[in-house]
mmCIF file of C-alpha atoms in Angstrom:
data_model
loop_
_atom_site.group_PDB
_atom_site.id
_atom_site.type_symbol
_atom_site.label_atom_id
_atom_site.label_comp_id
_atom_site.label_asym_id
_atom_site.label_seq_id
_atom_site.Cartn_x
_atom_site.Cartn_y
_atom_site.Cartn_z
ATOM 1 C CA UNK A 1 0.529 -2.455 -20.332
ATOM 2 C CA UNK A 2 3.180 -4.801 -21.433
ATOM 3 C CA UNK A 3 7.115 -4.982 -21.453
ATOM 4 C CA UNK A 4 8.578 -4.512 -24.943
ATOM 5 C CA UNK A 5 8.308 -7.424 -27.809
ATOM 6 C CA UNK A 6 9.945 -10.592 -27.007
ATOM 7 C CA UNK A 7 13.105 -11.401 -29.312
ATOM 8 C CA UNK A 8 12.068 -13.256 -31.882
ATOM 9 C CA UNK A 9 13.718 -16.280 -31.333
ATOM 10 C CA UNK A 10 12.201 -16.944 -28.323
ATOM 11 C CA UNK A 11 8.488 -16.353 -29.408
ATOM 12 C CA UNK A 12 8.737 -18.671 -32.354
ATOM 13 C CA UNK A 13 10.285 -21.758 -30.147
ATOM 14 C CA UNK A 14 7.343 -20.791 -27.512
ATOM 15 C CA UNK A 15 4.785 -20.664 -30.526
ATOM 16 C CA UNK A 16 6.248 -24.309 -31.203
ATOM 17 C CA UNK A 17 5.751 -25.261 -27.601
ATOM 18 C CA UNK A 18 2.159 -24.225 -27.466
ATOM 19 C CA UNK A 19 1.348 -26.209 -30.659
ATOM 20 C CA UNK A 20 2.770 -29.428 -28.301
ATOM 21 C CA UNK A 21 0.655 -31.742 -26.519
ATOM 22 C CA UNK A 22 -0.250 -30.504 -23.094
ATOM 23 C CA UNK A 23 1.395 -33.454 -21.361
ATOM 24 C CA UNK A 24 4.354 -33.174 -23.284
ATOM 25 C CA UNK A 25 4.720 -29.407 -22.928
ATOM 26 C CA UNK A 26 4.607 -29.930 -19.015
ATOM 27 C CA UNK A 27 6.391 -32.541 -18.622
ATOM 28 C CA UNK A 28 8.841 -30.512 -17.180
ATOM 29 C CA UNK A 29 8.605 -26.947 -15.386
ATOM 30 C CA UNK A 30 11.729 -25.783 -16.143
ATOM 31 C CA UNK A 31 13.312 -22.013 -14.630
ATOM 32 C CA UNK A 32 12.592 -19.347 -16.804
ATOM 33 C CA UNK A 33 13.635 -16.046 -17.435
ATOM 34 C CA UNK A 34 11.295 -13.225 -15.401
ATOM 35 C CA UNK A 35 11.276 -9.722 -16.028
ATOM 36 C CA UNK A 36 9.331 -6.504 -13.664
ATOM 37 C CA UNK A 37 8.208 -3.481 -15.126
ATOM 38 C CA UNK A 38 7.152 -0.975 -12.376
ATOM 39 C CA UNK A 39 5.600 2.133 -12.821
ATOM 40 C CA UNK A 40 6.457 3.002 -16.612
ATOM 41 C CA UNK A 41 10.247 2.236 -17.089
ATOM 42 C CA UNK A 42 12.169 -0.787 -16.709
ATOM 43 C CA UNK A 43 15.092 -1.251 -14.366
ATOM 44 C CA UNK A 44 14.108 2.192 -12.431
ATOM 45 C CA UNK A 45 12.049 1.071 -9.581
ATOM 46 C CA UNK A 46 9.233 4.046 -9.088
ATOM 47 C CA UNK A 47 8.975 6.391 -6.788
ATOM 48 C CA UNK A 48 5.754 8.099 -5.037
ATOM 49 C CA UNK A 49 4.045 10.118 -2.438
ATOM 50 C CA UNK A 50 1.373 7.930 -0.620
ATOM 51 C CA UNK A 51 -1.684 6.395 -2.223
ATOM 52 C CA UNK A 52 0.066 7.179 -5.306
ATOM 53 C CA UNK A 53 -1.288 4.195 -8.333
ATOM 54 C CA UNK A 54 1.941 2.353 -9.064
ATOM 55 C CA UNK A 55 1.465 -0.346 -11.844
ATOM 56 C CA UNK A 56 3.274 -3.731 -11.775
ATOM 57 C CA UNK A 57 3.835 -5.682 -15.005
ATOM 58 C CA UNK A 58 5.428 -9.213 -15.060
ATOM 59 C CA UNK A 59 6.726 -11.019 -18.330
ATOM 60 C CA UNK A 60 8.586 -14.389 -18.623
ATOM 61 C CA UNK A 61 11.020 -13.543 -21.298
ATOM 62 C CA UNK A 62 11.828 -16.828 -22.099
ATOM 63 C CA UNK A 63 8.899 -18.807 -23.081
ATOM 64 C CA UNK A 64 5.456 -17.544 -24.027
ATOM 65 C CA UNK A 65 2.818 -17.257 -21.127
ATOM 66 C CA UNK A 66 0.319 -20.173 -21.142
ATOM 67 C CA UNK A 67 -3.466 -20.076 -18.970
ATOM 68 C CA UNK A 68 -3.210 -20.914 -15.779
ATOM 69 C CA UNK A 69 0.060 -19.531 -15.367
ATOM 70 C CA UNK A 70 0.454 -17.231 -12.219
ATOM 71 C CA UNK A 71 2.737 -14.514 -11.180
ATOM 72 C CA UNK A 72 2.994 -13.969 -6.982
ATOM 73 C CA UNK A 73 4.600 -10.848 -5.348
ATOM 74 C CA UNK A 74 6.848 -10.498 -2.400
ATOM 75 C CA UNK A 75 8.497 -7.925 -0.410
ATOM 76 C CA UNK A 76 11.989 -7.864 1.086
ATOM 77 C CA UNK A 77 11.985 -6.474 4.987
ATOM 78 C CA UNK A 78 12.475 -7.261 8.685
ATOM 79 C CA UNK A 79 10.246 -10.384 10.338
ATOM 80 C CA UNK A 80 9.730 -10.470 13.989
ATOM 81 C CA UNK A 81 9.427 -13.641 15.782
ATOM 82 C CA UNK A 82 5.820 -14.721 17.314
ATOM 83 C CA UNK A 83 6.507 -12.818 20.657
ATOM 84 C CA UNK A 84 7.634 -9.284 18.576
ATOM 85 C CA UNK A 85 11.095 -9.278 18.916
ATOM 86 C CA UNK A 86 12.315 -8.287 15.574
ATOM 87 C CA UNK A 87 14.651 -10.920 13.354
ATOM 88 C CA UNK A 88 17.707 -10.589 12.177
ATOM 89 C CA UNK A 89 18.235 -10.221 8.638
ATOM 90 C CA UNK A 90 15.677 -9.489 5.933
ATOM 91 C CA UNK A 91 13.473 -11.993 4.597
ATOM 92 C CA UNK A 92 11.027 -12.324 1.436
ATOM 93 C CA UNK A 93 7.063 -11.522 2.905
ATOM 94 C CA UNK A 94 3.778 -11.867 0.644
ATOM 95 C CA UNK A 95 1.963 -9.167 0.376
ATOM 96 C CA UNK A 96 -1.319 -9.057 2.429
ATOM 97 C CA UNK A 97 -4.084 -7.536 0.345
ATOM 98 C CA UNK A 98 -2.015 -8.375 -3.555
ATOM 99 C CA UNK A 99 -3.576 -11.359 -5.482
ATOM 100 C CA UNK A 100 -1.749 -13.207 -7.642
ATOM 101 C CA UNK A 101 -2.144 -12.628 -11.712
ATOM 102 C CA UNK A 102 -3.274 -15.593 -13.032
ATOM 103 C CA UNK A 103 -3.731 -15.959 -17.157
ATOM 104 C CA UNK A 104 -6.398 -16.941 -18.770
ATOM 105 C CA UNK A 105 -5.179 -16.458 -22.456
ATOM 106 C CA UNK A 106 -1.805 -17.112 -24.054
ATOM 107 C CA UNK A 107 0.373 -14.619 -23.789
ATOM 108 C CA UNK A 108 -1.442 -12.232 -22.086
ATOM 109 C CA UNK A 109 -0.644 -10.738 -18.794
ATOM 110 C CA UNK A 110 -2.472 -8.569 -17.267
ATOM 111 C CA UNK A 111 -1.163 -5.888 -14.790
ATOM 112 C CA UNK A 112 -1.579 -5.208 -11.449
ATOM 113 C CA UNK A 113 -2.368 -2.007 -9.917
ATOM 114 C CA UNK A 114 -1.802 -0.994 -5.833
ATOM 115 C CA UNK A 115 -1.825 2.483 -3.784
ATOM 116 C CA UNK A 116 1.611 3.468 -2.488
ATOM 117 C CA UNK A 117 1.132 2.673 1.628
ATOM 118 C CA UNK A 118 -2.593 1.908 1.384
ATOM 119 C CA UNK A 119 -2.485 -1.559 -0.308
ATOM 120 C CA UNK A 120 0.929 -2.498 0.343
ATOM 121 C CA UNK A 121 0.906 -3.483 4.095
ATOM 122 C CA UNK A 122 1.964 -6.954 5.448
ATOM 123 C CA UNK A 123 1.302 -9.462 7.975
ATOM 124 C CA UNK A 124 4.404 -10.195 10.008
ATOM 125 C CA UNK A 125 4.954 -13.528 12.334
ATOM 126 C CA UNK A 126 3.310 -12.504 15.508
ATOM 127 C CA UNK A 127 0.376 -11.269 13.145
ATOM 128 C CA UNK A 128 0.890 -7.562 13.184
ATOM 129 C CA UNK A 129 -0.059 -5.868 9.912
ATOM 130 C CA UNK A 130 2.875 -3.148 8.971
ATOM 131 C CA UNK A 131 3.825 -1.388 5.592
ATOM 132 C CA UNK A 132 7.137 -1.956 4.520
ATOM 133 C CA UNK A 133 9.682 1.062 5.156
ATOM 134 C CA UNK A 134 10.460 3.010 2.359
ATOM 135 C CA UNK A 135 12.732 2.348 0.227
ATOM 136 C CA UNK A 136 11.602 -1.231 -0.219
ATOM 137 C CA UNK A 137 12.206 -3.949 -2.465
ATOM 138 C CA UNK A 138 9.844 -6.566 -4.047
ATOM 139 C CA UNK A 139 9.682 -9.259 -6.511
ATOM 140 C CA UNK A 140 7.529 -11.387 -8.233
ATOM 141 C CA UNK A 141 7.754 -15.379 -8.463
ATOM 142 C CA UNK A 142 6.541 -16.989 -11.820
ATOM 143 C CA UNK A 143 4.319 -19.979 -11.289
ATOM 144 C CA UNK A 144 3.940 -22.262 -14.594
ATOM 145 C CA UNK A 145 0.763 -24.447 -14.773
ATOM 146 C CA UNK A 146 1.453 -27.925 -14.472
ATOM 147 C CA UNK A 147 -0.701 -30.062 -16.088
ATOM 148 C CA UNK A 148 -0.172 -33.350 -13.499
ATOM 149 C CA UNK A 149 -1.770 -31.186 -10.741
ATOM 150 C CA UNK A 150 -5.546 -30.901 -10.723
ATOM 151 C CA UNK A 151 -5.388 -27.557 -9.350
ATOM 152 C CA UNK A 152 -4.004 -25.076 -12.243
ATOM 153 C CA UNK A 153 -1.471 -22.777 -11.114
ATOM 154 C CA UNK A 154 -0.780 -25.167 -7.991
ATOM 155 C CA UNK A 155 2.643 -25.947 -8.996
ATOM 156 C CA UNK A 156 6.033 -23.675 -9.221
ATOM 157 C CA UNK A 157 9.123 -24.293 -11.720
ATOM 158 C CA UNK A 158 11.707 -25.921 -10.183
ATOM 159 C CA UNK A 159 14.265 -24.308 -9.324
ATOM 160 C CA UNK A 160 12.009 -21.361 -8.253
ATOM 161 C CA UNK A 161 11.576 -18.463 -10.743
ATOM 162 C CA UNK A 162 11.851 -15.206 -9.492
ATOM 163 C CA UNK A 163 11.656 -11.582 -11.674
ATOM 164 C CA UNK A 164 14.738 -9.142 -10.876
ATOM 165 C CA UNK A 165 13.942 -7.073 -7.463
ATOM 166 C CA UNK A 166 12.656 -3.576 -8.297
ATOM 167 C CA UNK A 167 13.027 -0.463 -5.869
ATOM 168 C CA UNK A 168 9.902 1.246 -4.647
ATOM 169 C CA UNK A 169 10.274 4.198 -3.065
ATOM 170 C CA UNK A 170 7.743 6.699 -0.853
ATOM 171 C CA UNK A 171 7.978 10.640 -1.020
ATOM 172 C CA UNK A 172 7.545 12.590 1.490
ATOM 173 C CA UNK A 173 4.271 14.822 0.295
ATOM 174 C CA UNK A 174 5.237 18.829 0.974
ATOM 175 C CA UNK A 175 2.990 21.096 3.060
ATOM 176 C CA UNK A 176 0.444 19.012 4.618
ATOM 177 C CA UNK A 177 -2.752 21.006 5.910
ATOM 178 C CA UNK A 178 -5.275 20.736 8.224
ATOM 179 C CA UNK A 179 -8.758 21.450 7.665
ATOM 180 C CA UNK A 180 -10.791 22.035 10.503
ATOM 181 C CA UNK A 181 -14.648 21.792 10.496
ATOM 182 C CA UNK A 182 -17.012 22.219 13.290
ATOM 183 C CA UNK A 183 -20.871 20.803 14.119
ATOM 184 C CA UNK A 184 -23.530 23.708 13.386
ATOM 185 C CA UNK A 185 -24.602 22.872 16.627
ATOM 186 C CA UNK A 186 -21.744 24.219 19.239
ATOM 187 C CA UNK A 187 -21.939 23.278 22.726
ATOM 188 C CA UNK A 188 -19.269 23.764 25.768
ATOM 189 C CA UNK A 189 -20.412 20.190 26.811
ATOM 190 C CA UNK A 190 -19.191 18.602 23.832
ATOM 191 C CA UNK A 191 -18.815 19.939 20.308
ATOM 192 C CA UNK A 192 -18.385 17.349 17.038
ATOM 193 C CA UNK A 193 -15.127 18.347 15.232
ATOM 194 C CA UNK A 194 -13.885 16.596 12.036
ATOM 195 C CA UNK A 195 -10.256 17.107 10.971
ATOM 196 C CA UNK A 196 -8.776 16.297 7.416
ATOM 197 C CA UNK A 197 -5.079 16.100 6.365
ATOM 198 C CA UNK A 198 -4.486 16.793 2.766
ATOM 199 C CA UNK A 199 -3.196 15.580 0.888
ATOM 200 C CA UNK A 200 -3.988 11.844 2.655
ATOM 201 C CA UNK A 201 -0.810 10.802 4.789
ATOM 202 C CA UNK A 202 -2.336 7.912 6.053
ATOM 203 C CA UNK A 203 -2.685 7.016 10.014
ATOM 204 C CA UNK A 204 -1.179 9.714 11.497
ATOM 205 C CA UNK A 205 -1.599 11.467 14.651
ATOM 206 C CA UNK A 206 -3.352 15.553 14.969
ATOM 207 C CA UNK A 207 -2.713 17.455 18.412
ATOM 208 C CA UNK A 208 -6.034 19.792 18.660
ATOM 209 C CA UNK A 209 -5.996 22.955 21.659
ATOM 210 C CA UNK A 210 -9.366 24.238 22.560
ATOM 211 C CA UNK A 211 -8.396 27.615 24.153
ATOM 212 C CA UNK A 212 -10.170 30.980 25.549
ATOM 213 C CA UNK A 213 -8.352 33.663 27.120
ATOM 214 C CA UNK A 214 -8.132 33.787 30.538
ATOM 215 C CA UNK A 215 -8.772 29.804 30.723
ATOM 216 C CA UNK A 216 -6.655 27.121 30.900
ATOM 217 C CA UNK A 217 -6.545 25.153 27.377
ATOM 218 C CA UNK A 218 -7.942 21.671 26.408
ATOM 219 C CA UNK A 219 -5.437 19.779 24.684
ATOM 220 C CA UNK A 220 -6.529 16.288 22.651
ATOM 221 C CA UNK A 221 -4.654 13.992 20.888
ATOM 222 C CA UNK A 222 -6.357 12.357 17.557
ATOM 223 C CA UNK A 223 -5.353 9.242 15.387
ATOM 224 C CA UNK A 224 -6.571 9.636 11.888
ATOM 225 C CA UNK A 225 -7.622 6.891 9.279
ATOM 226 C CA UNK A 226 -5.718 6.079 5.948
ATOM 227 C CA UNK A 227 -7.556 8.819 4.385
ATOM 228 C CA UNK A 228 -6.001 11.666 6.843
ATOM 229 C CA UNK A 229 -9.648 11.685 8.147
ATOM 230 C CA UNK A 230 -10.675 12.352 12.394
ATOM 231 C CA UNK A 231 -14.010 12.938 13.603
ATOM 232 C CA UNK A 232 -14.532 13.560 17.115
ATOM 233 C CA UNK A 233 -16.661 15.525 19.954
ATOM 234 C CA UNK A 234 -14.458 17.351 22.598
ATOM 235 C CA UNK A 235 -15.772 19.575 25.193
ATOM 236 C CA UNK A 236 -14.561 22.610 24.402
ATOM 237 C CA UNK A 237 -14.988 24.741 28.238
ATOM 238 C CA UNK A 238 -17.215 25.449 30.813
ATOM 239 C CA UNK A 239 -18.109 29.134 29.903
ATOM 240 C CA UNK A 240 -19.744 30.508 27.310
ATOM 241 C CA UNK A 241 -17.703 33.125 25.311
ATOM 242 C CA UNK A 242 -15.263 32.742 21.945
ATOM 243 C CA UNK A 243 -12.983 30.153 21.472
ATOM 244 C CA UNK A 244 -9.982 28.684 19.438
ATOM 245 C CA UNK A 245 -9.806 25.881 18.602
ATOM 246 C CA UNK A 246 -6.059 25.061 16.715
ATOM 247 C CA UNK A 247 -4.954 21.525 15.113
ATOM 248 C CA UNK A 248 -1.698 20.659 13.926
ATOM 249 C CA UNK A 249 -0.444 17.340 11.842
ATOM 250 C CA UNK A 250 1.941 15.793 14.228
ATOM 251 C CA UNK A 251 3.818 14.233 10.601
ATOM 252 C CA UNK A 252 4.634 10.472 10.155
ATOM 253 C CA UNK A 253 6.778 8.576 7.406
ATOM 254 C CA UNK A 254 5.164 9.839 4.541
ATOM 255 C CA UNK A 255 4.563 13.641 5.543
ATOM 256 C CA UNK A 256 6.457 16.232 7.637
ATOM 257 C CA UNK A 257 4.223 18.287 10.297
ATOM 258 C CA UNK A 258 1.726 20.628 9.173
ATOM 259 C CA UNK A 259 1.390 24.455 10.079
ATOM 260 C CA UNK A 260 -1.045 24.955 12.839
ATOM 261 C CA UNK A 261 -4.580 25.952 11.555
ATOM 262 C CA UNK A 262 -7.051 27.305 13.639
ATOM 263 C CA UNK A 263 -10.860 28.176 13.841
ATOM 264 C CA UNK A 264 -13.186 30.714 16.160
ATOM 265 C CA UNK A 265 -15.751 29.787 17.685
ATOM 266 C CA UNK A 266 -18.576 31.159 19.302
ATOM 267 C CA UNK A 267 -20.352 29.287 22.437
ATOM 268 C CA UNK A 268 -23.607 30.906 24.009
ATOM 269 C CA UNK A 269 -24.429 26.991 25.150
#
Protein backbone atom coordinates (compact mmCIF):
# COMPACT_ATOMS: atom_id res chain seq x y z
CA UNK A 1 0.00 0.00 0.00
CA UNK A 2 1.21 3.38 -0.93
CA UNK A 3 0.23 7.13 -0.26
CA UNK A 4 -1.32 8.81 -3.32
CA UNK A 5 0.93 9.85 -6.58
CA UNK A 6 3.58 12.29 -5.97
CA UNK A 7 2.97 15.81 -7.75
CA UNK A 8 4.50 15.75 -10.71
CA UNK A 9 6.96 18.20 -10.32
CA UNK A 10 8.61 16.60 -7.77
CA UNK A 11 8.93 13.06 -9.42
CA UNK A 12 10.45 14.41 -12.58
CA UNK A 13 13.32 16.56 -10.60
CA UNK A 14 13.79 13.15 -8.44
CA UNK A 15 13.82 11.09 -11.81
CA UNK A 16 16.68 13.71 -12.74
CA UNK A 17 18.42 13.09 -9.47
CA UNK A 18 18.52 9.37 -9.84
CA UNK A 19 19.98 9.65 -13.39
CA UNK A 20 23.05 11.70 -11.31
CA UNK A 21 26.18 10.22 -10.30
CA UNK A 22 25.95 8.54 -6.96
CA UNK A 23 28.58 10.80 -5.40
CA UNK A 24 27.08 13.74 -6.69
CA UNK A 25 23.52 12.84 -5.73
CA UNK A 26 24.81 12.40 -2.02
CA UNK A 27 26.81 14.85 -1.70
CA UNK A 28 24.48 16.33 0.45
CA UNK A 29 21.57 14.74 2.68
CA UNK A 30 19.42 17.40 2.68
CA UNK A 31 15.73 17.50 5.00
CA UNK A 32 13.01 16.25 3.14
CA UNK A 33 9.49 16.26 3.21
CA UNK A 34 7.93 12.91 5.17
CA UNK A 35 4.53 11.85 5.07
CA UNK A 36 2.55 8.70 7.49
CA UNK A 37 -0.25 6.87 6.31
CA UNK A 38 -1.75 4.73 9.16
CA UNK A 39 -4.30 2.34 8.90
CA UNK A 40 -6.10 3.36 5.50
CA UNK A 41 -6.58 7.22 5.62
CA UNK A 42 -4.23 9.94 5.89
CA UNK A 43 -4.18 12.53 8.63
CA UNK A 44 -6.74 10.27 10.84
CA UNK A 45 -4.54 8.32 13.07
CA UNK A 46 -6.41 4.67 13.47
CA UNK A 47 -8.08 3.39 16.01
CA UNK A 48 -8.40 -0.41 17.37
CA UNK A 49 -9.29 -2.99 19.89
CA UNK A 50 -6.10 -5.03 20.85
CA UNK A 51 -4.09 -7.21 18.50
CA UNK A 52 -5.94 -5.42 15.94
CA UNK A 53 -3.35 -5.36 12.31
CA UNK A 54 -2.70 -1.65 11.92
CA UNK A 55 -0.58 -0.88 8.73
CA UNK A 56 2.08 1.89 8.63
CA UNK A 57 3.11 3.45 5.31
CA UNK A 58 5.94 6.08 5.02
CA UNK A 59 6.61 8.29 1.82
CA UNK A 60 9.17 11.14 1.37
CA UNK A 61 7.15 13.50 -0.66
CA UNK A 62 9.84 15.41 -1.77
CA UNK A 63 12.35 13.41 -3.55
CA UNK A 64 11.98 9.90 -4.91
CA UNK A 65 13.04 6.96 -2.53
CA UNK A 66 16.50 5.54 -3.43
CA UNK A 67 17.93 1.68 -2.00
CA UNK A 68 19.27 1.77 1.03
CA UNK A 69 17.10 4.35 2.23
CA UNK A 70 15.45 3.59 5.70
CA UNK A 71 12.45 4.74 7.53
CA UNK A 72 12.69 4.27 11.73
CA UNK A 73 9.62 4.57 14.07
CA UNK A 74 9.22 6.20 17.40
CA UNK A 75 6.72 6.67 20.02
CA UNK A 76 5.94 9.74 22.12
CA UNK A 77 5.41 8.80 26.11
CA UNK A 78 6.73 9.03 29.68
CA UNK A 79 10.62 7.72 30.42
CA UNK A 80 11.57 6.80 33.86
CA UNK A 81 14.98 7.29 35.09
CA UNK A 82 17.34 4.05 35.76
CA UNK A 83 16.01 3.66 39.41
CA UNK A 84 11.97 3.86 38.12
CA UNK A 85 11.02 7.07 39.08
CA UNK A 86 9.09 8.33 36.20
CA UNK A 87 10.44 11.64 34.08
CA UNK A 88 9.01 14.56 33.54
CA UNK A 89 7.82 15.39 30.25
CA UNK A 90 7.34 13.10 27.26
CA UNK A 91 10.07 12.00 25.19
CA UNK A 92 10.47 10.21 21.62
CA UNK A 93 11.15 6.04 22.45
CA UNK A 94 11.99 3.36 19.60
CA UNK A 95 9.93 0.83 19.40
CA UNK A 96 11.19 -2.55 20.82
CA UNK A 97 10.15 -5.37 18.51
CA UNK A 98 9.57 -2.66 14.97
CA UNK A 99 12.44 -2.93 12.38
CA UNK A 100 13.22 -0.35 10.34
CA UNK A 101 12.00 -0.38 6.40
CA UNK A 102 14.84 -0.33 4.47
CA UNK A 103 14.51 -0.11 0.32
CA UNK A 104 15.88 -2.10 -1.88
CA UNK A 105 14.35 -0.64 -5.17
CA UNK A 106 13.67 2.94 -6.20
CA UNK A 107 10.76 4.16 -5.18
CA UNK A 108 9.38 1.48 -3.50
CA UNK A 109 8.40 1.33 0.06
CA UNK A 110 7.20 -1.27 1.53
CA UNK A 111 4.79 -1.21 4.57
CA UNK A 112 4.93 -2.24 7.85
CA UNK A 113 2.46 -4.20 9.66
CA UNK A 114 2.15 -4.51 13.89
CA UNK A 115 -0.69 -5.90 16.38
CA UNK A 116 -2.36 -3.15 18.42
CA UNK A 117 -0.67 -3.88 22.21
CA UNK A 118 1.08 -7.10 21.18
CA UNK A 119 3.96 -5.68 19.05
CA UNK A 120 3.98 -2.26 20.17
CA UNK A 121 5.65 -2.45 23.66
CA UNK A 122 8.86 -0.52 24.66
CA UNK A 123 11.89 -0.67 26.63
CA UNK A 124 12.08 2.21 29.06
CA UNK A 125 15.50 3.49 30.93
CA UNK A 126 15.64 1.22 33.87
CA UNK A 127 14.87 -1.63 31.22
CA UNK A 128 11.25 -2.33 31.90
CA UNK A 129 9.30 -3.34 28.79
CA UNK A 130 5.72 -1.33 28.81
CA UNK A 131 3.13 -0.56 25.96
CA UNK A 132 2.49 2.87 25.44
CA UNK A 133 -0.95 4.21 26.97
CA UNK A 134 -3.55 4.69 24.67
CA UNK A 135 -4.01 7.30 22.92
CA UNK A 136 -0.41 7.44 21.75
CA UNK A 137 1.52 9.16 19.28
CA UNK A 138 4.34 7.97 16.93
CA UNK A 139 6.43 8.99 14.10
CA UNK A 140 8.71 7.87 11.72
CA UNK A 141 12.34 9.38 10.95
CA UNK A 142 13.54 9.18 7.23
CA UNK A 143 17.09 7.97 6.90
CA UNK A 144 18.69 8.77 3.29
CA UNK A 145 21.62 6.50 2.21
CA UNK A 146 24.74 8.22 2.12
CA UNK A 147 27.05 7.08 -0.16
CA UNK A 148 30.48 8.29 1.97
CA UNK A 149 29.46 5.75 4.68
CA UNK A 150 30.29 2.11 4.05
CA UNK A 151 27.38 1.02 5.90
CA UNK A 152 24.09 1.90 3.71
CA UNK A 153 21.42 3.40 5.61
CA UNK A 154 24.07 4.41 8.42
CA UNK A 155 23.61 8.00 7.95
CA UNK A 156 20.46 10.50 8.68
CA UNK A 157 19.65 13.91 6.73
CA UNK A 158 20.73 16.66 8.45
CA UNK A 159 18.64 18.44 9.99
CA UNK A 160 16.75 15.25 11.05
CA UNK A 161 13.67 14.24 8.98
CA UNK A 162 10.78 13.30 10.73
CA UNK A 163 7.02 12.25 9.10
CA UNK A 164 3.99 14.26 10.80
CA UNK A 165 2.96 12.42 14.28
CA UNK A 166 -0.11 10.21 13.75
CA UNK A 167 -2.66 9.25 16.63
CA UNK A 168 -3.11 5.62 17.50
CA UNK A 169 -5.67 4.83 19.54
CA UNK A 170 -6.85 1.37 21.60
CA UNK A 171 -10.64 0.36 22.06
CA UNK A 172 -11.85 -0.99 24.71
CA UNK A 173 -13.22 -4.62 23.28
CA UNK A 174 -17.12 -5.07 24.70
CA UNK A 175 -18.18 -8.17 26.66
CA UNK A 176 -15.19 -10.10 27.40
CA UNK A 177 -15.87 -13.90 28.37
CA UNK A 178 -14.43 -16.48 30.12
CA UNK A 179 -14.20 -19.91 29.04
CA UNK A 180 -13.60 -22.37 31.52
CA UNK A 181 -12.26 -25.92 30.77
CA UNK A 182 -11.42 -28.63 33.12
CA UNK A 183 -8.81 -31.91 33.01
CA UNK A 184 -10.90 -35.24 32.24
CA UNK A 185 -9.17 -36.40 35.07
CA UNK A 186 -10.75 -34.47 38.33
CA UNK A 187 -9.13 -34.80 41.55
CA UNK A 188 -9.76 -32.84 45.06
CA UNK A 189 -5.88 -32.91 45.34
CA UNK A 190 -5.33 -30.88 42.44
CA UNK A 191 -7.38 -30.50 39.28
CA UNK A 192 -5.73 -28.85 35.79
CA UNK A 193 -7.96 -25.88 34.78
CA UNK A 194 -7.31 -23.74 31.64
CA UNK A 195 -9.05 -20.36 31.34
CA UNK A 196 -9.42 -18.26 28.04
CA UNK A 197 -10.51 -14.59 27.66
CA UNK A 198 -12.04 -13.79 24.37
CA UNK A 199 -11.65 -11.95 22.60
CA UNK A 200 -7.57 -11.73 23.63
CA UNK A 201 -7.10 -8.69 26.13
CA UNK A 202 -3.70 -9.37 26.65
CA UNK A 203 -1.98 -9.92 30.31
CA UNK A 204 -4.66 -9.55 32.42
CA UNK A 205 -5.56 -10.91 35.67
CA UNK A 206 -8.81 -13.89 36.26
CA UNK A 207 -10.10 -14.34 40.00
CA UNK A 208 -11.28 -18.23 39.98
CA UNK A 209 -13.67 -19.59 43.37
CA UNK A 210 -13.71 -23.28 43.82
CA UNK A 211 -16.84 -23.64 46.04
CA UNK A 212 -19.21 -26.56 47.57
CA UNK A 213 -21.94 -25.91 49.83
CA UNK A 214 -21.45 -26.18 53.21
CA UNK A 215 -17.50 -25.53 52.68
CA UNK A 216 -15.56 -22.72 52.85
CA UNK A 217 -14.44 -21.54 49.15
CA UNK A 218 -10.97 -21.62 47.44
CA UNK A 219 -10.26 -18.44 45.95
CA UNK A 220 -7.07 -18.10 43.26
CA UNK A 221 -5.81 -15.38 41.55
CA UNK A 222 -4.44 -16.03 37.76
CA UNK A 223 -2.24 -13.82 35.37
CA UNK A 224 -2.94 -14.64 31.81
CA UNK A 225 -0.58 -14.42 28.68
CA UNK A 226 -1.02 -11.95 25.67
CA UNK A 227 -3.36 -14.35 24.21
CA UNK A 228 -6.00 -14.11 27.31
CA UNK A 229 -4.70 -17.70 27.91
CA UNK A 230 -4.19 -19.43 31.95
CA UNK A 231 -3.54 -22.90 32.60
CA UNK A 232 -3.28 -24.04 36.01
CA UNK A 233 -3.95 -27.03 38.68
CA UNK A 234 -5.78 -25.88 41.92
CA UNK A 235 -6.97 -28.15 44.53
CA UNK A 236 -10.32 -27.88 44.42
CA UNK A 237 -11.44 -29.45 48.39
CA UNK A 238 -10.95 -32.09 50.59
CA UNK A 239 -14.32 -33.99 50.09
CA UNK A 240 -15.64 -35.63 47.47
CA UNK A 241 -19.08 -34.29 46.28
CA UNK A 242 -20.09 -31.44 43.40
CA UNK A 243 -18.42 -28.42 42.97
CA UNK A 244 -18.31 -24.87 41.33
CA UNK A 245 -15.90 -23.71 40.14
CA UNK A 246 -16.59 -19.68 38.86
CA UNK A 247 -13.91 -17.32 36.99
CA UNK A 248 -14.28 -13.83 36.30
CA UNK A 249 -11.94 -11.33 34.01
CA UNK A 250 -10.72 -8.90 36.54
CA UNK A 251 -10.51 -6.18 33.13
CA UNK A 252 -7.32 -4.16 32.29
CA UNK A 253 -6.70 -1.19 29.73
CA UNK A 254 -7.98 -2.74 26.84
CA UNK A 255 -11.17 -4.64 28.26
CA UNK A 256 -13.74 -3.96 31.02
CA UNK A 257 -14.49 -7.05 33.50
CA UNK A 258 -16.18 -10.00 32.30
CA UNK A 259 -19.49 -11.64 33.68
CA UNK A 260 -18.71 -14.44 35.99
CA UNK A 261 -18.87 -17.92 34.25
CA UNK A 262 -19.01 -20.94 36.02
CA UNK A 263 -18.68 -24.82 35.65
CA UNK A 264 -19.92 -28.11 37.86
CA UNK A 265 -18.01 -30.42 38.73
CA UNK A 266 -18.16 -33.71 39.99
CA UNK A 267 -15.28 -35.19 42.44
CA UNK A 268 -15.54 -38.96 43.61
CA UNK A 269 -11.41 -38.63 44.00
Amino acid sequence: MRLKSKAAAVIVGATLLVAMSVATAFAVVAQQSVALQVGSDMGSGYAGTYGTEVVLTPAVMSKIELPGDKFHFQVLMQDVDTSGTPVPGMVWKDFRDFEDIALEDTNTVPPLSFRIGIDDSVVLTDGSIVSPVSPYQIRCEYKAWDSSLTTPAAGSTSPNTYSEIETVTVLAADAPKVKVTASKTVRRAGTYFSFQVSPATGVGTIRVTIARSGHTALTYTLVTDEDGYVKAKLKVGTKNGTYKVSAKFLGNAYAPASATASKTLHVAR
